[in-house]
PDB file of C-alpha atoms and ligand atoms in Angstrom:
ATOM      1  CA  MET A   1      -7.839   7.782  31.978  1.00  0.00           C
ATOM      2  CA  ASN A   2      -4.800   8.643  30.165  1.00  0.00           C
ATOM      3  CA  GLU A   3      -4.913   7.941  25.939  1.00  0.00           C
ATOM      4  CA  PRO A   4      -3.399   6.079  24.654  1.00  0.00           C
ATOM      5  CA  VAL A   5       0.283   7.047  23.699  1.00  0.00           C
ATOM      6  CA  ILE A   6      -0.678   5.492  20.196  1.00  0.00           C
ATOM      7  CA  SER A   7      -3.876   6.643  19.254  1.00  0.00           C
ATOM      8  CA  VAL A   8      -6.214   7.426  15.539  1.00  0.00           C
ATOM      9  CA  LYS A   9      -8.822   8.197  17.720  1.00  0.00           C
ATOM     10  CA  ASP A  10     -10.934  10.252  15.051  1.00  0.00           C
ATOM     11  CA  GLU A  11      -7.720  10.831  12.702  1.00  0.00           C
ATOM     12  CA  VAL A  12      -9.507  11.323   9.012  1.00  0.00           C
ATOM     13  CA  ILE A  13      -7.177   8.228   7.150  1.00  0.00           C
ATOM     14  CA  LEU A  14      -8.042   8.112   2.615  1.00  0.00           C
ATOM     15  CA  VAL A  15      -6.372   5.223   2.608  1.00  0.00           C
ATOM     16  CA  THR A  16      -6.218   4.034  -1.830  1.00  0.00           C
ATOM     17  CA  GLY A  17      -6.302   0.611  -2.788  1.00  0.00           C
ATOM     18  CA  ALA A  18      -8.872   0.299  -0.357  1.00  0.00           C
ATOM     19  CA  PHE A  19     -10.545  -2.688  -1.202  1.00  0.00           C
ATOM     20  CA  GLY A  20      -7.799  -5.063  -1.805  1.00  0.00           C
ATOM     21  CA  LEU A  21      -5.735  -7.299   1.261  1.00  0.00           C
ATOM     22  CA  ILE A  22      -3.589  -4.860   2.749  1.00  0.00           C
ATOM     23  CA  GLY A  23      -6.402  -1.855   2.313  1.00  0.00           C
ATOM     24  CA  LYS A  24      -9.307  -3.615   3.466  1.00  0.00           C
ATOM     25  CA  GLN A  25      -6.912  -5.143   6.683  1.00  0.00           C
ATOM     26  CA  LEU A  26      -5.322  -1.114   7.112  1.00  0.00           C
ATOM     27  CA  CYS A  27      -9.435  -0.091   6.846  1.00  0.00           C
ATOM     28  CA  ASN A  28     -10.335  -1.812   9.526  1.00  0.00           C
ATOM     29  CA  THR A  29      -7.943  -2.064  12.118  1.00  0.00           C
ATOM     30  CA  PHE A  30      -8.305   2.639  11.981  1.00  0.00           C
ATOM     31  CA  LEU A  31     -12.423   2.228  12.550  1.00  0.00           C
ATOM     32  CA  LYS A  32     -12.049  -0.387  15.097  1.00  0.00           C
ATOM     33  CA  GLU A  33      -8.809   2.189  15.975  1.00  0.00           C
ATOM     34  CA  GLY A  34     -11.837   5.061  16.446  1.00  0.00           C
ATOM     35  CA  ALA A  35     -10.273   7.072  12.785  1.00  0.00           C
ATOM     36  CA  LYS A  36     -13.058   7.874  10.477  1.00  0.00           C
ATOM     37  CA  VAL A  37     -11.520   6.412   6.915  1.00  0.00           C
ATOM     38  CA  VAL A  38     -11.911   6.226   3.225  1.00  0.00           C
ATOM     39  CA  LEU A  39     -11.887   3.698   1.775  1.00  0.00           C
ATOM     40  CA  ALA A  40     -10.693   5.378  -2.157  1.00  0.00           C
ATOM     41  CA  ASP A  41     -10.170   1.792  -4.925  1.00  0.00           C
ATOM     42  CA  ILE A  42     -10.768   1.427  -8.446  1.00  0.00           C
ATOM     43  CA  ASN A  43     -13.014  -1.348  -8.676  1.00  0.00           C
ATOM     44  CA  GLU A  44     -15.924   0.288  -9.130  1.00  0.00           C
ATOM     45  CA  THR A  45     -17.713  -3.306  -8.797  1.00  0.00           C
ATOM     46  CA  ALA A  46     -16.945  -3.493  -5.537  1.00  0.00           C
ATOM     47  CA  ILE A  47     -18.328  -0.164  -4.215  1.00  0.00           C
ATOM     48  CA  ASP A  48     -22.134  -1.576  -3.047  1.00  0.00           C
ATOM     49  CA  ALA A  49     -20.744  -4.092  -1.677  1.00  0.00           C
ATOM     50  CA  VAL A  50     -17.941  -2.835   0.273  1.00  0.00           C
ATOM     51  CA  GLU A  51     -20.749  -1.357   1.410  1.00  0.00           C
ATOM     52  CA  LYS A  52     -22.699  -2.939   3.294  1.00  0.00           C
ATOM     53  CA  GLU A  53     -20.322  -5.401   4.180  1.00  0.00           C
ATOM     54  CA  TYR A  54     -18.291  -2.531   6.267  1.00  0.00           C
ATOM     55  CA  GLY A  55     -22.057  -0.685   7.048  1.00  0.00           C
ATOM     56  CA  ALA A  56     -22.606  -4.454   9.259  1.00  0.00           C
ATOM     57  CA  LEU A  57     -19.199  -3.143  10.774  1.00  0.00           C
ATOM     58  CA  PHE A  58     -19.283   0.342  11.624  1.00  0.00           C
ATOM     59  CA  ASP A  59     -21.309   2.835  12.043  1.00  0.00           C
ATOM     60  CA  SER A  60     -21.928   5.355   8.852  1.00  0.00           C
ATOM     61  CA  ALA A  61     -21.454   7.777  10.273  1.00  0.00           C
ATOM     62  CA  ASP A  62     -17.183   7.492  10.405  1.00  0.00           C
ATOM     63  CA  PHE A  63     -16.087   6.149   7.315  1.00  0.00           C
ATOM     64  CA  LEU A  64     -17.348   6.517   3.447  1.00  0.00           C
ATOM     65  CA  VAL A  65     -17.110   3.897   0.255  1.00  0.00           C
ATOM     66  CA  ILE A  66     -15.257   5.974  -2.866  1.00  0.00           C
ATOM     67  CA  HIS A  67     -14.447   5.365  -6.911  1.00  0.00           C
ATOM     68  CA  LEU A  68     -10.829   6.608  -7.523  1.00  0.00           C
ATOM     69  CA  ASP A  69      -8.256   6.848  -9.887  1.00  0.00           C
ATOM     70  CA  ILE A  70      -5.059   8.321  -9.211  1.00  0.00           C
ATOM     71  CA  THR A  71      -3.825   8.543 -12.043  1.00  0.00           C
ATOM     72  CA  ASN A  72      -5.978  10.496 -13.178  1.00  0.00           C
ATOM     73  CA  GLU A  73      -6.042  13.792 -11.454  1.00  0.00           C
ATOM     74  CA  GLU A  74     -10.011  14.502 -11.702  1.00  0.00           C
ATOM     75  CA  SER A  75      -9.952  12.296  -9.788  1.00  0.00           C
ATOM     76  CA  ALA A  76      -7.649  12.651  -7.152  1.00  0.00           C
ATOM     77  CA  ALA A  77      -8.480  15.921  -7.017  1.00  0.00           C
ATOM     78  CA  LYS A  78     -12.168  14.050  -6.338  1.00  0.00           C
ATOM     79  CA  ALA A  79     -10.942  11.352  -3.385  1.00  0.00           C
ATOM     80  CA  VAL A  80     -10.011  14.584  -1.230  1.00  0.00           C
ATOM     81  CA  ARG A  81     -13.121  17.062  -1.945  1.00  0.00           C
ATOM     82  CA  GLN A  82     -15.009  14.301  -1.033  1.00  0.00           C
ATOM     83  CA  THR A  83     -13.105  13.292   2.118  1.00  0.00           C
ATOM     84  CA  VAL A  84     -12.797  17.031   3.308  1.00  0.00           C
ATOM     85  CA  GLY A  85     -17.312  17.418   2.112  1.00  0.00           C
ATOM     86  CA  LYS A  86     -17.822  14.529   4.686  1.00  0.00           C
ATOM     87  CA  PHE A  87     -15.506  14.486   7.421  1.00  0.00           C
ATOM     88  CA  GLY A  88     -13.710  18.569   7.165  1.00  0.00           C
ATOM     89  CA  ARG A  89     -10.015  17.619   6.106  1.00  0.00           C
ATOM     90  CA  LEU A  90      -7.983  15.203   5.353  1.00  0.00           C
ATOM     91  CA  ASP A  91      -5.164  14.077   8.750  1.00  0.00           C
ATOM     92  CA  VAL A  92      -4.322  11.456   6.585  1.00  0.00           C
ATOM     93  CA  LEU A  93      -3.187   9.696   3.201  1.00  0.00           C
ATOM     94  CA  ILE A  94      -1.908   5.975   2.695  1.00  0.00           C
ATOM     95  CA  ASN A  95      -0.507   5.594  -0.548  1.00  0.00           C
ATOM     96  CA  ASN A  96      -1.289   1.619  -0.784  1.00  0.00           C
ATOM     97  CA  ALA A  97      -2.661   1.202  -4.342  1.00  0.00           C
ATOM     98  CA  ALA A  98      -0.295  -0.739  -6.932  1.00  0.00           C
ATOM     99  CA  ILE A  99      -0.489  -2.799 -10.054  1.00  0.00           C
ATOM    100  CA  ASP A 100       1.218  -6.262  -9.142  1.00  0.00           C
ATOM    101  CA  ALA A 101       1.292  -8.941 -10.325  1.00  0.00           C
ATOM    102  CA  LYS A 102       0.612 -11.641  -7.981  1.00  0.00           C
ATOM    103  CA  PHE A 103       1.651 -15.881  -8.314  1.00  0.00           C
ATOM    104  CA  ASP A 104      -1.548 -17.789  -7.296  1.00  0.00           C
ATOM    105  CA  LYS A 105      -2.017 -20.563  -6.261  1.00  0.00           C
ATOM    106  CA  GLU A 106      -1.266 -22.744  -9.003  1.00  0.00           C
ATOM    107  CA  GLY A 107       1.415 -20.365  -9.841  1.00  0.00           C
ATOM    108  CA  MET A 108       1.404 -18.152 -12.336  1.00  0.00           C
ATOM    109  CA  SER A 109      -2.016 -17.381 -14.417  1.00  0.00           C
ATOM    110  CA  LYS A 110      -1.701 -13.419 -13.490  1.00  0.00           C
ATOM    111  CA  VAL A 111       1.760 -13.069 -13.905  1.00  0.00           C
ATOM    112  CA  ASN A 112       3.670 -12.334 -17.210  1.00  0.00           C
ATOM    113  CA  HIS A 113       6.592 -14.653 -16.969  1.00  0.00           C
ATOM    114  CA  SER A 114       9.359 -13.484 -19.878  1.00  0.00           C
ATOM    115  CA  ARG A 115      11.830 -13.542 -19.023  1.00  0.00           C
ATOM    116  CA  PHE A 116      13.624  -9.580 -18.278  1.00  0.00           C
ATOM    117  CA  GLU A 117      14.838  -9.823 -22.273  1.00  0.00           C
ATOM    118  CA  ASN A 118      11.687 -10.983 -23.551  1.00  0.00           C
ATOM    119  CA  TYR A 119       9.964  -9.222 -20.551  1.00  0.00           C
ATOM    120  CA  PRO A 120       6.742  -6.141 -22.722  1.00  0.00           C
ATOM    121  CA  VAL A 121       7.379  -2.605 -23.132  1.00  0.00           C
ATOM    122  CA  GLU A 122       3.334  -1.808 -22.672  1.00  0.00           C
ATOM    123  CA  LEU A 123       3.366  -3.508 -19.215  1.00  0.00           C
ATOM    124  CA  LEU A 124       6.103  -1.787 -17.602  1.00  0.00           C
ATOM    125  CA  ARG A 125       4.231   1.410 -18.927  1.00  0.00           C
ATOM    126  CA  LYS A 126       1.178  -0.039 -17.123  1.00  0.00           C
ATOM    127  CA  SER A 127       2.791  -0.035 -13.605  1.00  0.00           C
ATOM    128  CA  VAL A 128       4.655   2.749 -13.446  1.00  0.00           C
ATOM    129  CA  ASP A 129       1.753   5.245 -14.695  1.00  0.00           C
ATOM    130  CA  VAL A 130       0.122   4.014 -11.572  1.00  0.00           C
ATOM    131  CA  ASN A 131       2.763   2.636  -9.563  1.00  0.00           C
ATOM    132  CA  LEU A 132       4.417   6.093  -9.390  1.00  0.00           C
ATOM    133  CA  THR A 133       2.911   8.650 -11.849  1.00  0.00           C
ATOM    134  CA  GLY A 134      -0.633   7.503  -9.394  1.00  0.00           C
ATOM    135  CA  THR A 135       1.606   8.099  -6.346  1.00  0.00           C
ATOM    136  CA  VAL A 136       3.142  11.366  -7.109  1.00  0.00           C
ATOM    137  CA  ILE A 137      -0.804  12.553  -9.391  1.00  0.00           C
ATOM    138  CA  MET A 138      -3.288  11.065  -5.532  1.00  0.00           C
ATOM    139  CA  THR A 139       0.053  12.879  -2.940  1.00  0.00           C
ATOM    140  CA  GLN A 140      -0.024  16.265  -5.258  1.00  0.00           C
ATOM    141  CA  SER A 141      -3.597  16.167  -4.348  1.00  0.00           C
ATOM    142  CA  ALA A 142      -4.190  15.343  -0.513  1.00  0.00           C
ATOM    143  CA  CYS A 143      -0.618  17.820  -0.281  1.00  0.00           C
ATOM    144  CA  ARG A 144      -3.031  21.059  -2.155  1.00  0.00           C
ATOM    145  CA  GLN A 145      -5.279  20.228   1.251  1.00  0.00           C
ATOM    146  CA  MET A 146      -2.758  19.875   3.557  1.00  0.00           C
ATOM    147  CA  LEU A 147      -0.976  22.589   3.021  1.00  0.00           C
ATOM    148  CA  GLN A 148      -4.672  24.318   3.413  1.00  0.00           C
ATOM    149  CA  GLN A 149      -4.383  22.800   6.796  1.00  0.00           C
ATOM    150  CA  ASN A 150      -1.419  23.052   8.097  1.00  0.00           C
ATOM    151  CA  SER A 151      -0.457  19.541   8.549  1.00  0.00           C
ATOM    152  CA  GLY A 152      -1.109  16.772   7.057  1.00  0.00           C
ATOM    153  CA  ASN A 153       0.471  12.844   7.503  1.00  0.00           C
ATOM    154  CA  ILE A 154       1.780  10.484   4.499  1.00  0.00           C
ATOM    155  CA  ILE A 155       2.287   6.853   4.396  1.00  0.00           C
ATOM    156  CA  ASN A 156       3.988   5.552   1.401  1.00  0.00           C
ATOM    157  CA  VAL A 157       2.845   1.428   1.080  1.00  0.00           C
ATOM    158  CA  ALA A 158       6.456   0.520   0.023  1.00  0.00           C
ATOM    159  CA  SER A 159       8.328  -3.135  -1.222  1.00  0.00           C
ATOM    160  CA  THR A 160      11.270  -4.833   0.336  1.00  0.00           C
ATOM    161  CA  TYR A 161      11.924  -4.821  -3.786  1.00  0.00           C
ATOM    162  CA  SER A 162      11.544  -0.863  -3.202  1.00  0.00           C
ATOM    163  CA  ILE A 163      15.574  -1.727  -1.840  1.00  0.00           C
ATOM    164  CA  VAL A 164      16.739  -5.394  -2.571  1.00  0.00           C
ATOM    165  CA  SER A 165      16.361  -7.648  -5.901  1.00  0.00           C
ATOM    166  CA  PRO A 166      13.649 -10.476  -5.835  1.00  0.00           C
ATOM    167  CA  ASN A 167      15.737 -14.282  -5.614  1.00  0.00           C
ATOM    168  CA  GLN A 168      14.075 -15.359  -8.044  1.00  0.00           C
ATOM    169  CA  ASN A 169      13.861 -19.496  -6.678  1.00  0.00           C
ATOM    170  CA  LEU A 170      11.245 -17.886  -4.734  1.00  0.00           C
ATOM    171  CA  TYR A 171       9.376 -18.878  -7.707  1.00  0.00           C
ATOM    172  CA  ASP A 172      10.758 -21.778  -8.729  1.00  0.00           C
ATOM    173  CA  PHE A 173       8.041 -23.936  -7.761  1.00  0.00           C
ATOM    174  CA  GLY A 174       9.305 -27.521  -9.460  1.00  0.00           C
ATOM    175  CA  GLN A 175       6.713 -27.574 -12.170  1.00  0.00           C
ATOM    176  CA  GLY A 176       9.000 -27.454 -14.607  1.00  0.00           C
ATOM    177  CA  VAL A 177       8.140 -23.827 -15.938  1.00  0.00           C
ATOM    178  CA  GLU A 178      10.375 -20.530 -15.222  1.00  0.00           C
ATOM    179  CA  ASN A 179       8.328 -17.712 -13.571  1.00  0.00           C
ATOM    180  CA  PHE A 180       9.966 -15.101 -12.252  1.00  0.00           C
ATOM    181  CA  LYS A 181       8.918 -11.584 -10.354  1.00  0.00           C
ATOM    182  CA  PRO A 182       8.619  -9.601 -13.832  1.00  0.00           C
ATOM    183  CA  VAL A 183      10.432  -5.912 -13.605  1.00  0.00           C
ATOM    184  CA  ASP A 184       7.326  -3.618 -14.160  1.00  0.00           C
ATOM    185  CA  TYR A 185       6.845  -3.611 -10.111  1.00  0.00           C
ATOM    186  CA  ILE A 186      10.464  -3.805  -8.918  1.00  0.00           C
ATOM    187  CA  ALA A 187      10.945  -0.090 -11.264  1.00  0.00           C
ATOM    188  CA  SER A 188       8.139   1.179 -10.489  1.00  0.00           C
ATOM    189  CA  LYS A 189       8.394   0.392  -6.828  1.00  0.00           C
ATOM    190  CA  SER A 190      12.067   1.180  -6.323  1.00  0.00           C
ATOM    191  CA  PHE A 191      10.462   5.146  -6.174  1.00  0.00           C
ATOM    192  CA  ILE A 192       8.509   4.905  -3.497  1.00  0.00           C
ATOM    193  CA  PRO A 193      11.522   5.291  -0.706  1.00  0.00           C
ATOM    194  CA  ASN A 194      13.239   7.918  -2.597  1.00  0.00           C
ATOM    195  CA  PHE A 195      10.160  10.108  -3.025  1.00  0.00           C
ATOM    196  CA  THR A 196       9.005   9.306   1.082  1.00  0.00           C
ATOM    197  CA  ARG A 197      12.531  11.229   0.839  1.00  0.00           C
ATOM    198  CA  TYR A 198      11.356  13.860  -1.337  1.00  0.00           C
ATOM    199  CA  ILE A 199       7.900  14.819  -0.274  1.00  0.00           C
ATOM    200  CA  ALA A 200       9.501  14.814   3.275  1.00  0.00           C
ATOM    201  CA  THR A 201      12.161  17.557   2.715  1.00  0.00           C
ATOM    202  CA  PHE A 202      10.390  19.374   0.538  1.00  0.00           C
ATOM    203  CA  TYR A 203       7.214  20.081   3.169  1.00  0.00           C
ATOM    204  CA  SER A 204       8.993  19.711   6.719  1.00  0.00           C
ATOM    205  CA  ASN A 205       8.578  23.377   7.060  1.00  0.00           C
ATOM    206  CA  ASN A 206       4.267  22.645   5.542  1.00  0.00           C
ATOM    207  CA  ASN A 207       3.530  20.370   9.197  1.00  0.00           C
ATOM    208  CA  ILE A 208       3.922  17.390   6.972  1.00  0.00           C
ATOM    209  CA  ARG A 209       5.416  14.134   7.268  1.00  0.00           C
ATOM    210  CA  CYS A 210       6.250  11.030   5.772  1.00  0.00           C
ATOM    211  CA  ASN A 211       7.108   7.790   6.017  1.00  0.00           C
ATOM    212  CA  ALA A 212       7.431   4.641   4.376  1.00  0.00           C
ATOM    213  CA  ILE A 213       7.074   0.980   6.030  1.00  0.00           C
ATOM    214  CA  VAL A 214       8.448  -2.176   3.511  1.00  0.00           C
ATOM    215  CA  PRO A 215       5.865  -4.775   3.526  1.00  0.00           C
ATOM    216  CA  HIS A 216       7.025  -8.172   2.375  1.00  0.00           C
ATOM    217  CA  GLY A 217       4.472 -11.684   2.118  1.00  0.00           C
ATOM    218  CA  ILE A 218       1.780 -10.871   2.757  1.00  0.00           C
ATOM    219  CA  TYR A 219       0.021 -14.683   4.108  1.00  0.00           C
ATOM    220  CA  ASN A 220      -2.433 -15.037   1.142  1.00  0.00           C
ATOM    221  CA  ASN A 221      -3.135 -18.860   0.761  1.00  0.00           C
ATOM    222  CA  HIS A 222      -0.385 -18.700  -1.096  1.00  0.00           C
ATOM    223  CA  ASN A 223       0.355 -22.428  -2.596  1.00  0.00           C
ATOM    224  CA  GLU A 224       3.176 -24.807  -0.777  1.00  0.00           C
ATOM    225  CA  ALA A 225       5.305 -24.581  -2.379  1.00  0.00           C
ATOM    226  CA  PHE A 226       5.743 -20.757  -2.226  1.00  0.00           C
ATOM    227  CA  LEU A 227       4.932 -21.737   0.876  1.00  0.00           C
ATOM    228  CA  HIS A 228       8.204 -23.299   1.405  1.00  0.00           C
ATOM    229  CA  ASN A 229      10.778 -21.917  -0.904  1.00  0.00           C
ATOM    230  CA  PHE A 230       9.514 -18.373   1.662  1.00  0.00           C
ATOM    231  CA  SER A 231      10.361 -20.551   4.916  1.00  0.00           C
ATOM    232  CA  LYS A 232      13.871 -21.008   3.816  1.00  0.00           C
ATOM    233  CA  MET A 233      14.469 -17.478   2.244  1.00  0.00           C
ATOM    234  CA  SER A 234      13.012 -15.609   5.278  1.00  0.00           C
ATOM    235  CA  PRO A 235      15.123 -14.801   8.681  1.00  0.00           C
ATOM    236  CA  LEU A 236      11.813 -15.545  10.748  1.00  0.00           C
ATOM    237  CA  GLY A 237      11.312 -18.336   8.575  1.00  0.00           C
ATOM    238  CA  ARG A 238       7.504 -17.931   7.482  1.00  0.00           C
ATOM    239  CA  MET A 239       5.225 -15.214   5.729  1.00  0.00           C
ATOM    240  CA  CYS A 240       4.153 -12.592   7.778  1.00  0.00           C
ATOM    241  CA  ASN A 241       0.483 -12.549   8.743  1.00  0.00           C
ATOM    242  CA  ARG A 242      -1.774  -9.216   7.347  1.00  0.00           C
ATOM    243  CA  GLU A 243      -2.751  -8.147  11.323  1.00  0.00           C
ATOM    244  CA  GLU A 244       1.195  -8.143  11.899  1.00  0.00           C
ATOM    245  CA  LEU A 245       1.504  -4.416   9.277  1.00  0.00           C
ATOM    246  CA  ASP A 246      -1.631  -3.495  11.564  1.00  0.00           C
ATOM    247  CA  GLY A 247       1.271  -1.471  14.444  1.00  0.00           C
ATOM    248  CA  PRO A 248       3.559  -0.390  12.342  1.00  0.00           C
ATOM    249  CA  PHE A 249       0.862   1.584  10.724  1.00  0.00           C
ATOM    250  CA  LEU A 250      -0.783   2.395  13.679  1.00  0.00           C
ATOM    251  CA  LEU A 251       2.451   4.495  15.166  1.00  0.00           C
ATOM    252  CA  LEU A 252       3.316   5.518  11.695  1.00  0.00           C
ATOM    253  CA  ALA A 253      -0.847   7.210  11.995  1.00  0.00           C
ATOM    254  CA  SER A 254      -0.374   8.624  15.304  1.00  0.00           C
ATOM    255  CA  LYS A 255       1.222  11.912  16.329  1.00  0.00           C
ATOM    256  CA  ALA A 256       3.387   8.741  18.620  1.00  0.00           C
ATOM    257  CA  SER A 257       5.253   9.054  15.266  1.00  0.00           C
ATOM    258  CA  SER A 258       5.734  13.276  15.477  1.00  0.00           C
ATOM    259  CA  TYR A 259       9.870  13.236  15.788  1.00  0.00           C
ATOM    260  CA  MET A 260       9.456  10.713  12.386  1.00  0.00           C
ATOM    261  CA  THR A 261      10.179  11.851   8.409  1.00  0.00           C
ATOM    262  CA  GLY A 262      11.763  10.744   5.774  1.00  0.00           C
ATOM    263  CA  SER A 263      11.186   7.115   6.880  1.00  0.00           C
ATOM    264  CA  VAL A 264      11.596   4.322   5.904  1.00  0.00           C
ATOM    265  CA  VAL A 265      10.604   1.223   8.348  1.00  0.00           C
ATOM    266  CA  MET A 266      11.128  -2.437   7.069  1.00  0.00           C
ATOM    267  CA  VAL A 267       8.336  -4.891   7.731  1.00  0.00           C
ATOM    268  CA  ASP A 268      10.292  -7.707   6.368  1.00  0.00           C
ATOM    269  CA  GLY A 269      10.452 -10.638   8.728  1.00  0.00           C
ATOM    270  CA  GLY A 270      14.055  -9.683   8.148  1.00  0.00           C
ATOM    271  CA  TRP A 271      13.596 -10.558   4.790  1.00  0.00           C
ATOM    272  CA  THR A 272      16.497  -7.016   3.965  1.00  0.00           C
ATOM    273  CA  ALA A 273      18.722  -8.240   5.990  1.00  0.00           C
ATOM    274  CA  TRP A 274      20.811 -11.375   4.982  1.00  0.00           C
TER     275      TRP A 274
HETATM  276  N1  NAD B   1       0.676  -8.719  -0.299  1.00  0.00           N
HETATM  277  C1  NAD B   1       2.059  -8.441  -0.031  1.00  0.00           C
HETATM  278  O1  NAD B   1       2.481  -9.519   0.004  1.00  0.00           O
HETATM  279  C2  NAD B   1       2.714  -6.878  -0.151  1.00  0.00           C
HETATM  280  C3  NAD B   1       4.248  -7.322  -0.036  1.00  0.00           C
HETATM  281  C4  NAD B   1       5.056  -5.848  -0.144  1.00  0.00           C
HETATM  282  C5  NAD B   1       3.684  -4.802  -0.236  1.00  0.00           C
HETATM  283  N2  NAD B   1       2.676  -4.304  -0.649  1.00  0.00           N
HETATM  284  C6  NAD B   1       1.729  -3.631  -0.815  1.00  0.00           C
HETATM  285  O2  NAD B   1       0.914  -2.383  -0.567  1.00  0.00           O
HETATM  286  C7  NAD B   1      -0.106  -2.391  -1.312  1.00  0.00           C
HETATM  287  C8  NAD B   1      -1.516  -3.649  -1.509  1.00  0.00           C
HETATM  288  O3  NAD B   1      -1.087  -4.103  -2.018  1.00  0.00           O
HETATM  289  P1  NAD B   1      -2.026  -5.457  -1.666  1.00  0.00           P
HETATM  290  O4  NAD B   1      -1.317  -6.933  -1.996  1.00  0.00           O
HETATM  291  O5  NAD B   1      -3.126  -5.114  -1.038  1.00  0.00           O
HETATM  292  O6  NAD B   1      -2.841  -5.324  -3.218  1.00  0.00           O
HETATM  293  P2  NAD B   1      -3.671  -5.932  -3.469  1.00  0.00           P
HETATM  294  O7  NAD B   1      -3.779  -6.062  -5.125  1.00  0.00           O
HETATM  295  O8  NAD B   1      -5.555  -6.815  -3.035  1.00  0.00           O
HETATM  296  O9  NAD B   1      -4.402  -3.924  -4.047  1.00  0.00           O
HETATM  297  C9  NAD B   1      -4.778  -3.620  -5.025  1.00  0.00           C
HETATM  298  C10 NAD B   1      -5.568  -2.340  -4.944  1.00  0.00           C
HETATM  299  O10 NAD B   1      -5.870  -1.386  -5.536  1.00  0.00           O
HETATM  300  C11 NAD B   1      -5.959  -1.229  -6.774  1.00  0.00           C
HETATM  301  N3  NAD B   1      -5.817  -0.098  -7.199  1.00  0.00           N
HETATM  302  C12 NAD B   1      -5.360  -0.568  -8.414  1.00  0.00           C
HETATM  303  N4  NAD B   1      -5.342   0.035  -9.066  1.00  0.00           N
HETATM  304  C13 NAD B   1      -6.054   1.638  -9.128  1.00  0.00           C
HETATM  305  C14 NAD B   1      -5.776   2.870  -9.499  1.00  0.00           C
HETATM  306  N5  NAD B   1      -5.408   3.511 -10.225  1.00  0.00           N
HETATM  307  N6  NAD B   1      -6.437   3.464  -8.256  1.00  0.00           N
HETATM  308  C15 NAD B   1      -6.650   3.716  -7.321  1.00  0.00           C
HETATM  309  N7  NAD B   1      -6.808   2.051  -6.945  1.00  0.00           N
HETATM  310  C16 NAD B   1      -6.642   0.766  -7.479  1.00  0.00           C
HETATM  311  C17 NAD B   1      -8.370  -2.403  -6.710  1.00  0.00           C
HETATM  312  O11 NAD B   1      -8.911  -2.662  -7.197  1.00  0.00           O
HETATM  313  C18 NAD B   1      -6.663  -3.564  -5.668  1.00  0.00           C
HETATM  314  O12 NAD B   1      -7.459  -3.461  -4.702  1.00  0.00           O
HETATM  315  C19 NAD B   1       1.154  -2.020  -3.086  1.00  0.00           C
HETATM  316  O13 NAD B   1       1.055  -1.085  -2.805  1.00  0.00           O
HETATM  317  C20 NAD B   1       1.233  -3.845  -2.825  1.00  0.00           C
HETATM  318  O14 NAD B   1       2.640  -3.148  -3.674  1.00  0.00           O
HETATM  319  C21 NAD B   1       2.146  -6.181  -0.369  1.00  0.00           C
END
C-alpha cells in the first residue's frame, strides 16, 4: 500500500506548552498518527495526571511527559537531552508555550483589563520573557541538536494578534465593564512571524525548516456575548474547533511540506482577510 502523502509516522516531535488547550490537541493527533511525542510543560503538578491520561490511550514507548520552563536555558537543554535520550533525535519542535491572559466564561478575572495607558509594565516584561525570550531559548536548544543531525523542522505558534491589532469591540460583553485585550500579548506575539523568517533563512543551508501557524479563536466554552461578537466579526462566522488545527499542523510537521520554509500560515477563519 502507498504511504499517505501527509505522514508524521515515527517523527520525533517535541511540543512545548503541551498541557494546554492546543498542546493537548496536537499531542493526541500526532500520537494517533504514529509519531513519537514529547509533551513538555511548566505545569509540574499536572505531570502525573497527563502521564496517566496518555498511558491509558497510547503505548508509553511512544511518548514522554517532561517538565520544561522555556525561559530557563538549562531546562530547555535538558528537554532536548531527554528527547534524544528516549527517541534518538529531535525531528520537529513545536513552539507552542505562551502566556495569554484569556477572558474566562464570566468575563474578566484572568485578564488585567487596564487601558493601554495604565497597563502594568511588569506584566509586559513577564509575557516578553515567556513568549519572546523563551521561544528563542527553546529554539536555540533545538537548533544545536538539529545542526548535529543535519535536519530539523520548527513550527512556531503565532496568533492573529501577531499580524493585526485586536478589535477591542470583541471584548465588549455589555456588562457595563470596559474590557481590553492587553498589549503584552500583542507585543510578544508580533515577534513570531519575523522570528520564523529569521530562523528559516539563517538555517536554510542546514536542512532546518521553520514555519509558523496563525490560529485564532479556538472554541473553549466561551461566554455567549463573546460568541455573538466573534461570529459577527469572523468571515466564517464562528470560532475554530480545536481539531481544525490538526490538518495544518500535520502538513507542516510532515515531509509533505518539504518546500515550505519561512511561511506564516493563517488558520483564522478569514479573520485577517478583511
Ligand atoms: N487558544 C487560542 O484561541 C489561540 C489563538 C491563537 C494563538 N494561540 C496560541 O496557541 C498557543 C497555545 O495556546 P493555548 O490556548 O493552548 O494556551 P494554554 O494557556 O491553554 O496553554 C499554554 C501552555 O503553556 C504552558 N506554559 C506557560 N509558560 C510556560 C513556560 N515558561 N514553559 C513551558 N510551558 C509553559 C502552560 O502551562 C500551558 O499548559 C500559544 O502560543 C497561543 O499564543 C492560541
